[in-house]
Coordinates of C-alpha atoms in Angstrom, one line a residue:
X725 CA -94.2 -44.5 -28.5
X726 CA -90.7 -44.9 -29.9
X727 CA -88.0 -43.7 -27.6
X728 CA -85.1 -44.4 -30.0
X729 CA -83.5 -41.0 -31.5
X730 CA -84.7 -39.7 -34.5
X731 CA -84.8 -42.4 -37.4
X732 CA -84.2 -44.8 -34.9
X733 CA -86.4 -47.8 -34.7
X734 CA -86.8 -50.5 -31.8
X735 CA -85.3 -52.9 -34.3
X736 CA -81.4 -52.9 -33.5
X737 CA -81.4 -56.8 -35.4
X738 CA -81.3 -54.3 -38.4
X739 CA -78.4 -52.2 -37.2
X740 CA -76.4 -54.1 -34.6
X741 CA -74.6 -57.3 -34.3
X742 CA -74.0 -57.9 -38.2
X743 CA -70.4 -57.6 -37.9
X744 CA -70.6 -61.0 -36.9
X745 CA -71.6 -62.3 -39.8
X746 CA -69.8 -60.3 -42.0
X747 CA -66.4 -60.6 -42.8
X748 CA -65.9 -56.7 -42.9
X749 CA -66.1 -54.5 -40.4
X750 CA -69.6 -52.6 -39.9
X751 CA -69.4 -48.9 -42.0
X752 CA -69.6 -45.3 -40.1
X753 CA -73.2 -44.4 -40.2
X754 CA -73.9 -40.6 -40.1
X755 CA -75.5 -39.3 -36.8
X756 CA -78.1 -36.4 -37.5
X757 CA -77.2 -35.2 -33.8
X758 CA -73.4 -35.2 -34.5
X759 CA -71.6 -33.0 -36.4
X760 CA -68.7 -33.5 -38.7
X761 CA -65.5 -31.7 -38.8
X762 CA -63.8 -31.7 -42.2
X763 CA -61.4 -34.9 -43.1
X764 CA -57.9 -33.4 -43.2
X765 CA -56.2 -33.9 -46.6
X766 CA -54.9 -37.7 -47.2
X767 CA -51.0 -38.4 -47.3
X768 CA -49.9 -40.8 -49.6
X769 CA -50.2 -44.2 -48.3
X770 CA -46.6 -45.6 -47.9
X771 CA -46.7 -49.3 -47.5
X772 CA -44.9 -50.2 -43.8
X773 CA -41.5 -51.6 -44.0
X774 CA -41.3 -55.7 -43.1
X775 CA -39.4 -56.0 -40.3
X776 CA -36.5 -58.5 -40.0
X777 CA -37.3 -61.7 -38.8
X778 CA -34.6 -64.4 -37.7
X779 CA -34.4 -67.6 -39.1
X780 CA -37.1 -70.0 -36.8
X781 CA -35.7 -72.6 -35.1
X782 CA -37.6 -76.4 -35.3
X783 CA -40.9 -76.0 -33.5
X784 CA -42.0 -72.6 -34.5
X785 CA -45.7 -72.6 -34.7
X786 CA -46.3 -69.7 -37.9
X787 CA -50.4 -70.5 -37.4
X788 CA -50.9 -66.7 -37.4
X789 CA -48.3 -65.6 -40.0
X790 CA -51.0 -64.7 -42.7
X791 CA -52.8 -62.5 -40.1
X792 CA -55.7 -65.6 -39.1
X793 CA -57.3 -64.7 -42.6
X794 CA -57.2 -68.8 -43.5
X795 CA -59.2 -69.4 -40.6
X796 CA -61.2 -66.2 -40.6
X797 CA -60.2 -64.3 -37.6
X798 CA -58.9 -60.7 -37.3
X799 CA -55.5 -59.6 -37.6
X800 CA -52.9 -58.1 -40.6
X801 CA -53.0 -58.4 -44.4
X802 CA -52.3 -62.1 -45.8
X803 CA -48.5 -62.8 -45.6
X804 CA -47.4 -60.0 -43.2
X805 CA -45.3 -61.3 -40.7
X806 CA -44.9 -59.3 -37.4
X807 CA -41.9 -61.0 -35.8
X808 CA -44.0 -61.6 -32.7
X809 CA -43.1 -64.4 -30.7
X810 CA -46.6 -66.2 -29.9
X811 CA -45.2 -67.8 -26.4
X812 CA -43.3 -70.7 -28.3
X813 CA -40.5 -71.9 -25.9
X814 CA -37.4 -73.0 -28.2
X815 CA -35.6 -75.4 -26.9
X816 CA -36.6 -78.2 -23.8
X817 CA -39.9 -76.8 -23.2
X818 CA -41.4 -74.2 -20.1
X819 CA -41.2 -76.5 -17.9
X820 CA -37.5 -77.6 -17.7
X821 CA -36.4 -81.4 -18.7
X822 CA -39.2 -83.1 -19.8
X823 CA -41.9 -80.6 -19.0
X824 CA -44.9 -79.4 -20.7
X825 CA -44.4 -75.9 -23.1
X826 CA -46.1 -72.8 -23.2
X827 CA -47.9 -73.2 -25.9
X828 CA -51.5 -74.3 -26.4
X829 CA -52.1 -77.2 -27.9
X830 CA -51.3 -79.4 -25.1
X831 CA -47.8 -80.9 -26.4
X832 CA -45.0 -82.1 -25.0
X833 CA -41.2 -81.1 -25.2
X834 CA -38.6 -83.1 -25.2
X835 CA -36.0 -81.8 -22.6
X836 CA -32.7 -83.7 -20.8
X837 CA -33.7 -86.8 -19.2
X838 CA -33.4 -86.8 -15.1
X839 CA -30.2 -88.3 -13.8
X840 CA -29.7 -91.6 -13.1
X841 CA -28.7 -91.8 -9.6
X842 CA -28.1 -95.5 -9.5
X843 CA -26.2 -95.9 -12.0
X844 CA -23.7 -93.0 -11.2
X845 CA -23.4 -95.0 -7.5
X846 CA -22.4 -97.9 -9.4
X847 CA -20.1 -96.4 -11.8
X848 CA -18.6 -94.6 -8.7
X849 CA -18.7 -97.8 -6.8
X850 CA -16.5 -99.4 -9.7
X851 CA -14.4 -97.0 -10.2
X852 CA -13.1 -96.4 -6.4
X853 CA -12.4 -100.5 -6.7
X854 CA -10.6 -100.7 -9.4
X855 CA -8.6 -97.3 -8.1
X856 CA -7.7 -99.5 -4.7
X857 CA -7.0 -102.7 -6.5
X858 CA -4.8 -101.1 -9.0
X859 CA -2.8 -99.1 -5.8
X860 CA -2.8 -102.7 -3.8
X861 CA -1.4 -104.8 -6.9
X862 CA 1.3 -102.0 -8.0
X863 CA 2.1 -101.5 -3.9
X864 CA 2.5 -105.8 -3.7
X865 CA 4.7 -105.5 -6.0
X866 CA 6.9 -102.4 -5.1
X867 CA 7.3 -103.5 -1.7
X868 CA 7.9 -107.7 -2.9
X869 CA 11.0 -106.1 -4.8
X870 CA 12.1 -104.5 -1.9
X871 CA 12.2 -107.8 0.2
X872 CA 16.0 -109.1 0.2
X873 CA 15.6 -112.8 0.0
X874 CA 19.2 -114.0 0.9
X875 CA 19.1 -117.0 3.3
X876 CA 18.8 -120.4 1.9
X877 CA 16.9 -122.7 4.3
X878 CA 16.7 -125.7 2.2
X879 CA 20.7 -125.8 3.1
X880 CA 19.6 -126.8 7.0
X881 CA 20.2 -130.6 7.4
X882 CA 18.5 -132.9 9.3
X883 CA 15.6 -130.4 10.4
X884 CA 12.8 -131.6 12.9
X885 CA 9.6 -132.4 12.0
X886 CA 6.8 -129.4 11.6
X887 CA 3.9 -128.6 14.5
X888 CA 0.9 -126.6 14.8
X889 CA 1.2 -123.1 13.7
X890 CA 4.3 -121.1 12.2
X891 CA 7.7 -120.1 13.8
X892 CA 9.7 -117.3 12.9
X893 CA 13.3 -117.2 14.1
X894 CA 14.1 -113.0 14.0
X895 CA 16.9 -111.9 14.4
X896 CA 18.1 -108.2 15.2
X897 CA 22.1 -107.6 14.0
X898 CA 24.5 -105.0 14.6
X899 CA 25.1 -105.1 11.2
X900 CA 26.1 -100.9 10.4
X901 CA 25.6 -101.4 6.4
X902 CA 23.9 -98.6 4.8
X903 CA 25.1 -96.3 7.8
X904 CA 27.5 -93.0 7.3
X905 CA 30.2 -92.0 10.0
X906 CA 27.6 -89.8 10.9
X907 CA 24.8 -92.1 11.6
X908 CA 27.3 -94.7 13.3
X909 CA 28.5 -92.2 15.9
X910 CA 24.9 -90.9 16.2
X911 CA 23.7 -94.2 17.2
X912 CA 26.6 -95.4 19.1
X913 CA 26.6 -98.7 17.0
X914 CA 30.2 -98.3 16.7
X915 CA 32.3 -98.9 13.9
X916 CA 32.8 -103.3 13.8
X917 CA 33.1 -105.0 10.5
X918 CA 30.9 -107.7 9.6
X919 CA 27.6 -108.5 11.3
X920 CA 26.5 -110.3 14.9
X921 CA 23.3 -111.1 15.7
X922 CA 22.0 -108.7 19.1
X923 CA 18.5 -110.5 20.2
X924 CA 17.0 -113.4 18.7
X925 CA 13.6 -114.5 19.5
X926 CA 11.4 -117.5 18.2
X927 CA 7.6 -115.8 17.7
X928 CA 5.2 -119.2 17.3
X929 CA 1.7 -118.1 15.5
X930 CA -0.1 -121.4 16.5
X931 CA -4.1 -122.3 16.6
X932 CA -3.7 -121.2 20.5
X933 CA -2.7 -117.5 20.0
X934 CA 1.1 -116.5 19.3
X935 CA 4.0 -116.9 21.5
X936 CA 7.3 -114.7 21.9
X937 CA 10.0 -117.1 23.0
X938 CA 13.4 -114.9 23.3
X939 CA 16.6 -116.5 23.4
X940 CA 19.0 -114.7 24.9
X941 CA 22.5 -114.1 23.3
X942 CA 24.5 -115.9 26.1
X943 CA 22.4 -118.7 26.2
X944 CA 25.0 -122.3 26.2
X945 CA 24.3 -124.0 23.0
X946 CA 26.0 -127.0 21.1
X947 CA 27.0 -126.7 17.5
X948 CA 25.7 -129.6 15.3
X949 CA 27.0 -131.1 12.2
X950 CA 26.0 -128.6 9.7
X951 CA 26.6 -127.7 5.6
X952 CA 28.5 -124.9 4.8
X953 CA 26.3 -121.7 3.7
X954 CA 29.2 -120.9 0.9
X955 CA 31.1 -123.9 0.3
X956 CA 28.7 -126.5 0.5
X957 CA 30.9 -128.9 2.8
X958 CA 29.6 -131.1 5.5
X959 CA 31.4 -130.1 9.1
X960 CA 31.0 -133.0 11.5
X961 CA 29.6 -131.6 15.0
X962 CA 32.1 -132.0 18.1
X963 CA 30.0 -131.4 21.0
X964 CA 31.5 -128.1 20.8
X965 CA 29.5 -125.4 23.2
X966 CA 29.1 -122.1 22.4
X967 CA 27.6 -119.0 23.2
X968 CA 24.3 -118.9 20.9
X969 CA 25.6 -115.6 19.0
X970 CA 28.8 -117.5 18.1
X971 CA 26.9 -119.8 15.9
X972 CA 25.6 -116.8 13.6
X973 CA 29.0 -115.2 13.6
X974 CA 30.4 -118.4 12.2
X975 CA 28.7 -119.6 9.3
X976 CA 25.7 -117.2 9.2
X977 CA 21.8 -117.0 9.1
X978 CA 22.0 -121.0 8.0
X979 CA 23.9 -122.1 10.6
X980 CA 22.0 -120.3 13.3
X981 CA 18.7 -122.1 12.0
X982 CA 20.3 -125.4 12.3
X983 CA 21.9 -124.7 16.1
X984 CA 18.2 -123.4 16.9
X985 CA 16.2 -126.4 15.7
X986 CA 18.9 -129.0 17.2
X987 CA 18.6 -127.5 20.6
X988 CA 14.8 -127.0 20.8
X989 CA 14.1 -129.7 18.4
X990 CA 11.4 -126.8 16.9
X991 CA 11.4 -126.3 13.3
X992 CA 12.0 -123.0 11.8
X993 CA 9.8 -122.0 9.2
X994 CA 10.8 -118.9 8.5
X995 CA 13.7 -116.6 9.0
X996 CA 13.8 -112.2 9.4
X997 CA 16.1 -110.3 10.1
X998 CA 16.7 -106.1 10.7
X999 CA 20.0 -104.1 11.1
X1000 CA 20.3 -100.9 13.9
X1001 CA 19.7 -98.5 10.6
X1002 CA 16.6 -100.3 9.5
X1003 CA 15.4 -100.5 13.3
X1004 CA 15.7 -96.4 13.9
X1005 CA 14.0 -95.7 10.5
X1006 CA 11.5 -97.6 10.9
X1007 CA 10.6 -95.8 14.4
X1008 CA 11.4 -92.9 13.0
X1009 CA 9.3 -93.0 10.0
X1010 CA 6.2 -93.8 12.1
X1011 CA 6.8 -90.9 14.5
X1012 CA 8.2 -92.5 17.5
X1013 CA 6.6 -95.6 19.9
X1014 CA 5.2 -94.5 22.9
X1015 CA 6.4 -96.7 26.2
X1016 CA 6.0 -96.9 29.6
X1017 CA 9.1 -97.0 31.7
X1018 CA 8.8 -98.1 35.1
X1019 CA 12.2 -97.4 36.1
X1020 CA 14.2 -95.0 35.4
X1021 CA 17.6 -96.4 34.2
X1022 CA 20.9 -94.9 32.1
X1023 CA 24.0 -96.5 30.2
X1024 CA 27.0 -95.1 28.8
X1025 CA 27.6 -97.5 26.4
X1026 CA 24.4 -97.5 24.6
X1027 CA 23.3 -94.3 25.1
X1028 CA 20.3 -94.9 27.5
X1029 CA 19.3 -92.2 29.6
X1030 CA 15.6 -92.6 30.6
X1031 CA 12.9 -91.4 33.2
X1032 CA 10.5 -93.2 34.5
X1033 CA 6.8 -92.5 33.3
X1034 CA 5.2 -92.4 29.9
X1035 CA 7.3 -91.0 27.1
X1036 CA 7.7 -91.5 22.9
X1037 CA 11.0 -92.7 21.9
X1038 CA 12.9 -91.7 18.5
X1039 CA 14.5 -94.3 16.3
X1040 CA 17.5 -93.2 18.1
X1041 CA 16.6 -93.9 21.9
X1042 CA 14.7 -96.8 20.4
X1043 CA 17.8 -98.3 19.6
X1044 CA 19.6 -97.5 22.7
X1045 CA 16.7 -98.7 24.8
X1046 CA 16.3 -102.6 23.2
X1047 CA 20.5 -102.6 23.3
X1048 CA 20.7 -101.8 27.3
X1049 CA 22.2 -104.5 29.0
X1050 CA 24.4 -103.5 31.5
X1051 CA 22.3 -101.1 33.2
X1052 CA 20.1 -104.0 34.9
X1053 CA 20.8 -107.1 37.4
X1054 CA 19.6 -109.6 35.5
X1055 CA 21.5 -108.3 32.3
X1056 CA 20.9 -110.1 29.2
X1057 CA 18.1 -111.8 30.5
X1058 CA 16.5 -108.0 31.5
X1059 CA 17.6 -106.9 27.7
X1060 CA 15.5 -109.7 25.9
X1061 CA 12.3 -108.4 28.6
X1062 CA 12.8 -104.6 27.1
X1063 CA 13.3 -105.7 23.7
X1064 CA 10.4 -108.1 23.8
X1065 CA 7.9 -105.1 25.3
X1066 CA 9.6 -102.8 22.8
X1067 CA 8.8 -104.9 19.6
X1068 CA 5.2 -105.5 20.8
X1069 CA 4.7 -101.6 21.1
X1070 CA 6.3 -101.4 17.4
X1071 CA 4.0 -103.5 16.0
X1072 CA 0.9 -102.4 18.3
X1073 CA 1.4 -99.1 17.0
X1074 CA 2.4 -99.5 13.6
X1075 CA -0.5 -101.7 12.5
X1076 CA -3.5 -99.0 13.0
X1077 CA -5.2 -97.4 10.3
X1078 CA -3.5 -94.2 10.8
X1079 CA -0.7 -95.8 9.6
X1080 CA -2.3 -98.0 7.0
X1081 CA -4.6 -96.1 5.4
X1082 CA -2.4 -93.1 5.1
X1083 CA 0.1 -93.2 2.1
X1084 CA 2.5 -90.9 3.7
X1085 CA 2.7 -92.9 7.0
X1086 CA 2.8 -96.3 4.9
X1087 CA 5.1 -96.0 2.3
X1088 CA 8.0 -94.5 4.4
X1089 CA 7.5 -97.3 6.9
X1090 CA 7.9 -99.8 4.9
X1091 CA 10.5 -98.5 3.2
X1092 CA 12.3 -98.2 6.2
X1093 CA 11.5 -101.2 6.8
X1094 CA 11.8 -103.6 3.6
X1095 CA 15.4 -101.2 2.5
X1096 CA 17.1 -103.4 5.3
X1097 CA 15.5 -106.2 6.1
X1098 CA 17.0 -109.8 5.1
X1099 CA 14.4 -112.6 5.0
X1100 CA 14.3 -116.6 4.0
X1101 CA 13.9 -117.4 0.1
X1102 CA 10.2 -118.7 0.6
X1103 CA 9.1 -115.7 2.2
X1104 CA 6.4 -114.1 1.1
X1105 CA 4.5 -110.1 1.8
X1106 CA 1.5 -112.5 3.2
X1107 CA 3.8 -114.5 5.5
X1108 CA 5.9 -111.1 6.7
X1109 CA 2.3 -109.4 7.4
X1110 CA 1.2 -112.6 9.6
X1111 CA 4.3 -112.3 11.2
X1112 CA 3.9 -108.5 11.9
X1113 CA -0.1 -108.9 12.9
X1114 CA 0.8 -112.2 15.6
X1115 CA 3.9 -109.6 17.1
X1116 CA 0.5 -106.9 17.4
X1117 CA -1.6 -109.8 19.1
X1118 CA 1.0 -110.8 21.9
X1119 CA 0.1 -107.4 23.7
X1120 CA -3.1 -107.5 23.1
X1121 CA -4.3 -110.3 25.5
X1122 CA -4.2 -113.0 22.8
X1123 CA -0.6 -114.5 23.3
X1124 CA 1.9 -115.0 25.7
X1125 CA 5.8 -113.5 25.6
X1126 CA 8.5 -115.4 27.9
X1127 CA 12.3 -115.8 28.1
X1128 CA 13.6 -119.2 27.1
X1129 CA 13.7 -121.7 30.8
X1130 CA 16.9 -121.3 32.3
X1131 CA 17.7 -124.0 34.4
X1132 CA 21.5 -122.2 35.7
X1133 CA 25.1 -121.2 34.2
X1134 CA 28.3 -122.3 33.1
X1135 CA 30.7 -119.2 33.4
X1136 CA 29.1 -116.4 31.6
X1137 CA 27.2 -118.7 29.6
X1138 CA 23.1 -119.1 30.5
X1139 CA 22.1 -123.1 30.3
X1140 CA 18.5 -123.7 29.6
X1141 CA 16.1 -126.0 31.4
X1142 CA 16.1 -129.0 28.6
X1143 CA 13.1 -130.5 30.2
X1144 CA 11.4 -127.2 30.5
X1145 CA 12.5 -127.0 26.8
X1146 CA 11.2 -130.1 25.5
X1147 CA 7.5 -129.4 26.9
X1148 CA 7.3 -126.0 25.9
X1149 CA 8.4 -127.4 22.3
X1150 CA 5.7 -130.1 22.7
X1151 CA 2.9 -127.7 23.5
X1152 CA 3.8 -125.4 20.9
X1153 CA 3.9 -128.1 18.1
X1154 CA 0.7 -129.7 19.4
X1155 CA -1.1 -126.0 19.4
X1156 CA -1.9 -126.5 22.9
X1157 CA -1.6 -123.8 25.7
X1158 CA 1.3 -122.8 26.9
X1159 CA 1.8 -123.5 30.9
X1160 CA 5.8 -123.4 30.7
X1161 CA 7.2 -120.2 32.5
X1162 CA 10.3 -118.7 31.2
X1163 CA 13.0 -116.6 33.4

């Protein structure tokens, strides 16, 4: 029994399943059980419009341009082109740098390579060094330019022999120059001509720590034969004896040197020296110095008037504080105590990284500084800095600070204890520790 419709047979091979092996389409067979409606009239076939494709970029797979008729699949008439975009990615690929595409075949796109993280550390790394060498060079030099080289120690005679270490002979004048009327009445510096020297200390940088040594200005001293700074003439020495100030107001910086060295028989290496302006702008500049006053004291003539306790002091009541004499028992020999805790708190607080590592701390302190300070022909940025960094280390438990041995007085004038003298001199030049006490 057939249960196919009419003219139907059990043998669908016949019927069925030839589209696959025929390029064609099957044809409409006629269904007795269906009926027809009438075709509607035909319209003339207008042929569809191409559309407008945009030039294909590199890459652009146009497999199935010509409808897959080359390669016998189904799609439109040989050489239509649709405009469809088959999934191509233009450009570095689906998958971002160096990813895999979209399309099928398994390829690869070649995208931006991944960045090099090393290398940019190192280029970075390079680049910062050069930045701070190029700053440190061009800042040597700026500041070596500034440095006023004006005394001549190679006009000393008969010098002592050199020791352990380094000494510096610095020297603070009254010198006004570079001050207005303004600045001088400000700063009761007063209105003298010409230059004297108002503290002078010996700072030793030795294998055994640094030593502050201040020799105050009333100290009794002899003048030795000596060469004249300007005139180059010998001047015999007399035995004459002096007040140690007098020496610098008479021949100068030189002088001074050589009076120095022939009473301590200590050889002075080199030779710095600051004015009252420089002094207050350098405070100034690096937003005060922060002491503590254990008693309060006040003076008329310098301008002192200070509590007791903790307090930060301008370049102004700096000045007045390291020029206080007359305000204390001991007087001069009090003064060099103040003005050898002062300089120790200068240099403590001026040599952080606050200061150094911040331009607009830096450069006005050392231009402060460098505008007024007077140094010895040989001296060098390095030498100054060693200088500066052994001032830091005598308050911070590496050093020792003293007043020079007195041994009594003659009149107003302070003698010093020459035996005193002689070993403290010994010890220093032999880098050994120092057991002397000073006043």
């Amino acid at each position: 029994m057939n249960d196919w419709p009419d003219r139907r047979t059990g043998d669908r091979s016949e019927r069925y399943g030839r589209g696959s092996a025929d390029p064609q389409p099957e044809g409409a067979r006629s269904m007795p059980h269906i009926q027809r409606r009438p075709a509607p009239p035909q319209r003339p076939q207008v042929p569809p419009r191409r559309p407008q494709v945009p030039p294909q970029s590199p890459g652009y797979d146009d497999r199935y341009q010509d409808g897959g008729h080359q390669g016998g699949g189904y799609g439109p008439e040989p050489g239509y082109d649709s405009g469809y975009n088959t999934g191509q990615v233009y450009g570095s690929g689906s998958g971002g740098p160096g990813g895999r595409r979209g399309g099928g075949d398994g390829g690869y796109v070649q995208g931006r390579p991944a960045p090099d993280w090393r290398r940019r550390i190192k280029l970075g790394a390079l680049t910062l060094v050069v930045v701070v060498l190029a700053v440190s060079v061009s800042t040597y030099f700026w500041a070596d330019s500034k440095l006023k080289r004006e005394v001549d120690l190679s006009k000393v005679i008969e010098r002592p022999e050199s020791g352990d270490g380094t000494n510096y002979l610095i020297v603070g004048s009254d010198s006004r120059e570079g001050m207005s009327a303004e600045e001088k009445k400000r700063l009761r510096t007063g209105s003298a001509e010409g230059k004297r020297t108002d503290s002078m200390m010996i700072l030793h940088d030795g294998s055994n720590g640094p030593t502050l040594i201040s020799l105050p200005r009333d100290s009794n001293v002899e003048i030795p034969t000596f060469k004249g700074s300007e005139s180059g003439k010998t001047f015999q020495g007399t035995g004459r004896q002096v007040k140690l100030n007098a020496a610098y107001a008479e021949d100068g910086p030189e002088l001074l040197v050589r009076t120095v060295e022939f009473n301590t028989g200590l050889r002075i290496d080199h030779y710095v020296e600051i004015g009252f302006g420089g002094f207050a702008k350098i405070v100034d500049a690096i937003g005060g110095v922060e002491l503590d006053i254990p008693k309060a004291f006040k003076d008329k003539k310098s301008g002192a008037d200070f509590q007791a306790g903790k307090q930060t002091l301008n370049g102004e009541q700096s000045l007045a504080f390291v020029r206080t004499r007359y305000a204390f028992a001991g007087s001069d020999l009090d003064r060099t105590k103040n003005q050898q805790k002062f300089l120790a708190a200068l240099a403590s607080q001026t040599a952080t990284p606050s200061t150094i590592l911040n331009p607009f701390k830096l450069y006005p302190t050392m231009g402060a500084g460098l505008d007024t300070l007077i140094v010895d022909k040989d001296m060098s940025l390095w030498s100054l800095g060693n200088m500066f960094f052994a001032m830091k280390g005598v308050t911070g438990g590496e050093g020792t600070s003293m007043n020079m041995p007195i041994s009594g007085s003659i009149g107003s004038n302070l003698v010093w204890d020459k035996a005193k003298v002689k070993q403290l001199v010994q010890q220093l030049n032999d880098g050994e520790k120092v057991t002397v006490k000073g006043n």
